[in-house]
PDB file of C-alpha atoms in Angstrom:
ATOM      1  CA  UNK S   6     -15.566 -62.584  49.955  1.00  0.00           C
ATOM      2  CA  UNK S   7     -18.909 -61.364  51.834  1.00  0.00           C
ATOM      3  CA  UNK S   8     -16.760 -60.418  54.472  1.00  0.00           C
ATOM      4  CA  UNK S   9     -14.866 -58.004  52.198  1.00  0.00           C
ATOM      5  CA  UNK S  10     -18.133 -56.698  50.605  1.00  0.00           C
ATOM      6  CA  UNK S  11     -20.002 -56.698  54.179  1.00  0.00           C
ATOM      7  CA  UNK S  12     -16.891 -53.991  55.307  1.00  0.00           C
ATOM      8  CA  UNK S  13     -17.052 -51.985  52.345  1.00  0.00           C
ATOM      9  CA  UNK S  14     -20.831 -51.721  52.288  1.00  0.00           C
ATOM     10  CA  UNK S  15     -21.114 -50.196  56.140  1.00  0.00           C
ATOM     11  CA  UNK S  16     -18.155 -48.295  55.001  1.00  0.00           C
ATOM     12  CA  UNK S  17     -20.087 -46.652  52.456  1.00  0.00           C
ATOM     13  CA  UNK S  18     -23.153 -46.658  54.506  1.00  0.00           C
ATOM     14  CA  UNK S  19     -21.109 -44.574  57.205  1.00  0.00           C
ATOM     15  CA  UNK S  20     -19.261 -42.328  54.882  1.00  0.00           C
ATOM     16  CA  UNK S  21     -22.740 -41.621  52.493  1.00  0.00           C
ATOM     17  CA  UNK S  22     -24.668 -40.010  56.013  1.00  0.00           C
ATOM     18  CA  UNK S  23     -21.423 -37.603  56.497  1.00  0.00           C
ATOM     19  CA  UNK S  24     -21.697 -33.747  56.434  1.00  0.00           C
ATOM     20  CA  UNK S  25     -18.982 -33.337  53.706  1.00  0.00           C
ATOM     21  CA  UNK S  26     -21.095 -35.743  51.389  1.00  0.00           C
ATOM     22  CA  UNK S  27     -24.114 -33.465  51.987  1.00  0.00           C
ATOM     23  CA  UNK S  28     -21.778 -30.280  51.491  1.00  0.00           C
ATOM     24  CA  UNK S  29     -20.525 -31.773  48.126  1.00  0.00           C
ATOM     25  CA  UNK S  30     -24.443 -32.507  46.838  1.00  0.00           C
ATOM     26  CA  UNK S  31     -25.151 -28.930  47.875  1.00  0.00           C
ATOM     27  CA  UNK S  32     -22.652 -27.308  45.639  1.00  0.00           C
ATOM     28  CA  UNK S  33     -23.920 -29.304  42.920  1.00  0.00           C
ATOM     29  CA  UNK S  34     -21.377 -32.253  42.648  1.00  0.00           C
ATOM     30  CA  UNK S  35     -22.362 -35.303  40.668  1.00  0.00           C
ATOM     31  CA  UNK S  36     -22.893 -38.628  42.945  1.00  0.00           C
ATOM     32  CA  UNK S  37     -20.209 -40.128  40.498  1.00  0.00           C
ATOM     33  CA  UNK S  38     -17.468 -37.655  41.431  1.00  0.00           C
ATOM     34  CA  UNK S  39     -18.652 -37.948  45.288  1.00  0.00           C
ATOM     35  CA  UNK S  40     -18.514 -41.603  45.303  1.00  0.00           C
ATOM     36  CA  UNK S  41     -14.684 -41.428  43.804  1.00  0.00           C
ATOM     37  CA  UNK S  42     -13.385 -38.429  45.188  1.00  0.00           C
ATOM     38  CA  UNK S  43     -14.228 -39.067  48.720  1.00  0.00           C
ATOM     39  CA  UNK S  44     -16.613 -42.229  49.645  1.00  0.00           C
ATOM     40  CA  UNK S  45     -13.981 -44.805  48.071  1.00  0.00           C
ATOM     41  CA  UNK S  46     -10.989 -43.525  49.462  1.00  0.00           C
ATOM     42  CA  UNK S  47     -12.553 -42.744  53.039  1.00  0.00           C
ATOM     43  CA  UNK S  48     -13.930 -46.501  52.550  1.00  0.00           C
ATOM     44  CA  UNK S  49     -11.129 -48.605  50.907  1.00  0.00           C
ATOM     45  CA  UNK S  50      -8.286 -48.742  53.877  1.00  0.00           C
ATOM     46  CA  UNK S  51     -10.411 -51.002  56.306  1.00  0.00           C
ATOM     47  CA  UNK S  52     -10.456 -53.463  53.252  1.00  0.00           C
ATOM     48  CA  UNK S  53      -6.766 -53.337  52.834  1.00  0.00           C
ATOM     49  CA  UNK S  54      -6.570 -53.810  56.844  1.00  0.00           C
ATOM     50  CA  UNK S  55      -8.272 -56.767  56.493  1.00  0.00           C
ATOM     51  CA  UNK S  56      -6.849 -57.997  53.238  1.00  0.00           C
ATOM     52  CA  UNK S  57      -3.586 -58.067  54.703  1.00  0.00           C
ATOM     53  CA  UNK S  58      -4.795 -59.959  58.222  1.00  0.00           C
ATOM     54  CA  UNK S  59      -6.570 -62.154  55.907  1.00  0.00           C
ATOM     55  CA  UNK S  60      -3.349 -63.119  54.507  1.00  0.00           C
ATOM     56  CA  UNK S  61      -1.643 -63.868  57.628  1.00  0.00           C
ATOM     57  CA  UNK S  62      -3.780 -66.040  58.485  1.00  0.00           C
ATOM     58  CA  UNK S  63      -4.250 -68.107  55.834  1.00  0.00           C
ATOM     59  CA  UNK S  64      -0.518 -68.789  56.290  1.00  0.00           C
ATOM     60  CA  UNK S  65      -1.062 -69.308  60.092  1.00  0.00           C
ATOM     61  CA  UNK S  66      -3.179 -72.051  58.721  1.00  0.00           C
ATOM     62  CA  UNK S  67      -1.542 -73.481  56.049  1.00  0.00           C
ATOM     63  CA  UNK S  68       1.398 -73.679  58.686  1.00  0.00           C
ATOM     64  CA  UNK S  69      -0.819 -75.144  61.386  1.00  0.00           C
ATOM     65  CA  UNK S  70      -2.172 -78.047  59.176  1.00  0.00           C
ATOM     66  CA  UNK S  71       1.342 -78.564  57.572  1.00  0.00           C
ATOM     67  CA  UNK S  72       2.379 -79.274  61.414  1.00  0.00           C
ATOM     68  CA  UNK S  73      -0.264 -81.288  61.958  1.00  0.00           C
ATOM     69  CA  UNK S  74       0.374 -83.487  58.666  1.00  0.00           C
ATOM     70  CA  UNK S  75      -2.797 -82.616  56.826  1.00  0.00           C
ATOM     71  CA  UNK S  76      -1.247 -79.942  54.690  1.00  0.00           C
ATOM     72  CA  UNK S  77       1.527 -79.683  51.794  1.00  0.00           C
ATOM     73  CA  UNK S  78       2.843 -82.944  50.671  1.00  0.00           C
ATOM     74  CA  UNK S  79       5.968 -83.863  51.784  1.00  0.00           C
ATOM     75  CA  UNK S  80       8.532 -82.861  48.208  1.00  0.00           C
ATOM     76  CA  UNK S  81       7.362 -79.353  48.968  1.00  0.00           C
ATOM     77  CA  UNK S  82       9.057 -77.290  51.156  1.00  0.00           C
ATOM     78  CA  UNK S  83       6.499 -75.836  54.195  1.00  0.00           C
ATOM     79  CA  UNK S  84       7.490 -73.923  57.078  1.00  0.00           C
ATOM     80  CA  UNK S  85       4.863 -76.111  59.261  1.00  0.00           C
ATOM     81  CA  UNK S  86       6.095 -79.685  58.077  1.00  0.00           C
ATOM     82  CA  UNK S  87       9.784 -78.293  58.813  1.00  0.00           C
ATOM     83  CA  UNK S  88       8.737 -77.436  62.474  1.00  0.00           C
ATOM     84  CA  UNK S  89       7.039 -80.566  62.641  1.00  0.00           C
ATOM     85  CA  UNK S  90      10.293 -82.566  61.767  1.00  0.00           C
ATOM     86  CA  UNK S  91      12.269 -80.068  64.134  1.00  0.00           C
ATOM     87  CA  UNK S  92      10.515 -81.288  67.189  1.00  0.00           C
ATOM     88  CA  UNK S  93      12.088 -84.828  66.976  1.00  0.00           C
ATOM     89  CA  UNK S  94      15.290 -82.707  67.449  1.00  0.00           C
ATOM     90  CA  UNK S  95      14.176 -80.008  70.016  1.00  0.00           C
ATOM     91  CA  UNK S  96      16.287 -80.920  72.751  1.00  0.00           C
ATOM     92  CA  UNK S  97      19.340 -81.979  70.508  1.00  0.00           C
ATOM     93  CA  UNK S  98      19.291 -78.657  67.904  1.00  0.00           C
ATOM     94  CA  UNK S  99      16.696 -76.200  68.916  1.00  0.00           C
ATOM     95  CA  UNK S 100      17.508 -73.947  65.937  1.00  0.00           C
ATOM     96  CA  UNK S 101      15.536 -76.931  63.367  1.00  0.00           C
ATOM     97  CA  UNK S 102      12.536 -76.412  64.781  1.00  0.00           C
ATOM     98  CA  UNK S 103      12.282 -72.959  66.536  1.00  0.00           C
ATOM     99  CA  UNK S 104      13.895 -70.550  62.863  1.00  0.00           C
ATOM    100  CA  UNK S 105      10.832 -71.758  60.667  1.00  0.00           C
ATOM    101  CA  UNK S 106       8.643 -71.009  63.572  1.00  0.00           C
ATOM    102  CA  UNK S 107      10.559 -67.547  64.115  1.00  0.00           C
ATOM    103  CA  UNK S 108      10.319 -67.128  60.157  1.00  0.00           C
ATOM    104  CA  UNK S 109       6.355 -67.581  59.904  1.00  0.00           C
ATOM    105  CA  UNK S 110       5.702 -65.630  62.987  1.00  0.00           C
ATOM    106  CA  UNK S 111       7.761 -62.681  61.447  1.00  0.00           C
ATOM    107  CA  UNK S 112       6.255 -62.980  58.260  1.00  0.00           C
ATOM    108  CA  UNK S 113       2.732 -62.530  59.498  1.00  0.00           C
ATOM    109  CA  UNK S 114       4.069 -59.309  62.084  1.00  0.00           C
ATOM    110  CA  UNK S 115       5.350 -57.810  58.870  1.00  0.00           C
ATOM    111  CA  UNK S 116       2.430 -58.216  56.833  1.00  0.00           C
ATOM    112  CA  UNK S 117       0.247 -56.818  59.603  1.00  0.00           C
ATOM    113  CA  UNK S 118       2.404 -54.012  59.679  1.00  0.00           C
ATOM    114  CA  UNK S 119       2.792 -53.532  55.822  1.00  0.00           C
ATOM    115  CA  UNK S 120      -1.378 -53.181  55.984  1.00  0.00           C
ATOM    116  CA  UNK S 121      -1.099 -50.830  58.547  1.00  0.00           C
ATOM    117  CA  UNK S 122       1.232 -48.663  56.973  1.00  0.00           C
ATOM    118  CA  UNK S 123      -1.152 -48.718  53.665  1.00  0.00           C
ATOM    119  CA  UNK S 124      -3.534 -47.974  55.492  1.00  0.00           C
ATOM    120  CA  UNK S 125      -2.190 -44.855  57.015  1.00  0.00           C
ATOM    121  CA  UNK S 126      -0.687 -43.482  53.989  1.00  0.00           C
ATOM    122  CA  UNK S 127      -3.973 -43.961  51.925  1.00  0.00           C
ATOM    123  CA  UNK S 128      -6.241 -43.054  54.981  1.00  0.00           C
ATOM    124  CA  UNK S 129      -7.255 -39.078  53.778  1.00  0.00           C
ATOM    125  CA  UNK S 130      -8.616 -38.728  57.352  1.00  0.00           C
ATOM    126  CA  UNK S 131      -5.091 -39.398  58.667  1.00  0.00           C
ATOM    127  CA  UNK S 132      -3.633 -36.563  56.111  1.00  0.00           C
ATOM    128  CA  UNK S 133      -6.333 -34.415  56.589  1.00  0.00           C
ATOM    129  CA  UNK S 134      -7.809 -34.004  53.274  1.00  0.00           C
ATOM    130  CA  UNK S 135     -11.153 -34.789  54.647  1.00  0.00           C
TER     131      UNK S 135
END
């Protein structure tokens, strides 16, 4: 959580000392329509960046420890423990061991990509409203 509000406070810090802020306070704009008309949306797709890379890795880890034996108990399905039991077969049936590997490592691409995308289609400096 500081993490999150760390980012969004240099955000704001940045965004605050910008000449369009100044311009807005010189035509007589309210800091409460300057703070949600252009500081929070210049500042908010960083957080959803790392919102979505936080997410990844937390299953990256849940993954790793579920390998390693230390996560999810055993009645509940986890893409780590099923890797785990895969190895014991690697040379007979690749395919247990290596598709729940191939499904976490494509879950975490996608969800770095789905942030991404967010982030450009929320990003006003990318659609040139700034």
């Amino acid at each position: 959580m500081a993490g999150y509000v760390r980012m969004m406070r240099g955000q704001v810090l940045t965004i605050k000392e910008a000449d369009y802020i100044m311009a807005g306070k010189l035509q007589g704009n309210k800091d409460f329509r300057l703070m949600f008309r252009h500081i929070l949306p210049n500042s908010i797709s960083p957080i959803i960046v790392m919102m979505t890379q936080q997410v990844g890795s937390t299953i990256l880890s849940e993954a790793g420890l579920s390998f390693l034996g230390l996560g999810i108990s055993a009645p509940t399905a986890s893409w780590g423990s099923m890797v785990s039991e895969g190895r014991l077969f690697l040379m007979q049936n690749p395919v247990f061991a290596l598709t729940p590997g191939i499904c976490v490592a494509v879950l975490v691409i996608s969800l770095n990509m789905f942030g991404d995308g967010v982030r450009d289609a929320l990003d006003p400096r990318l659609r040139g409203e700034v």
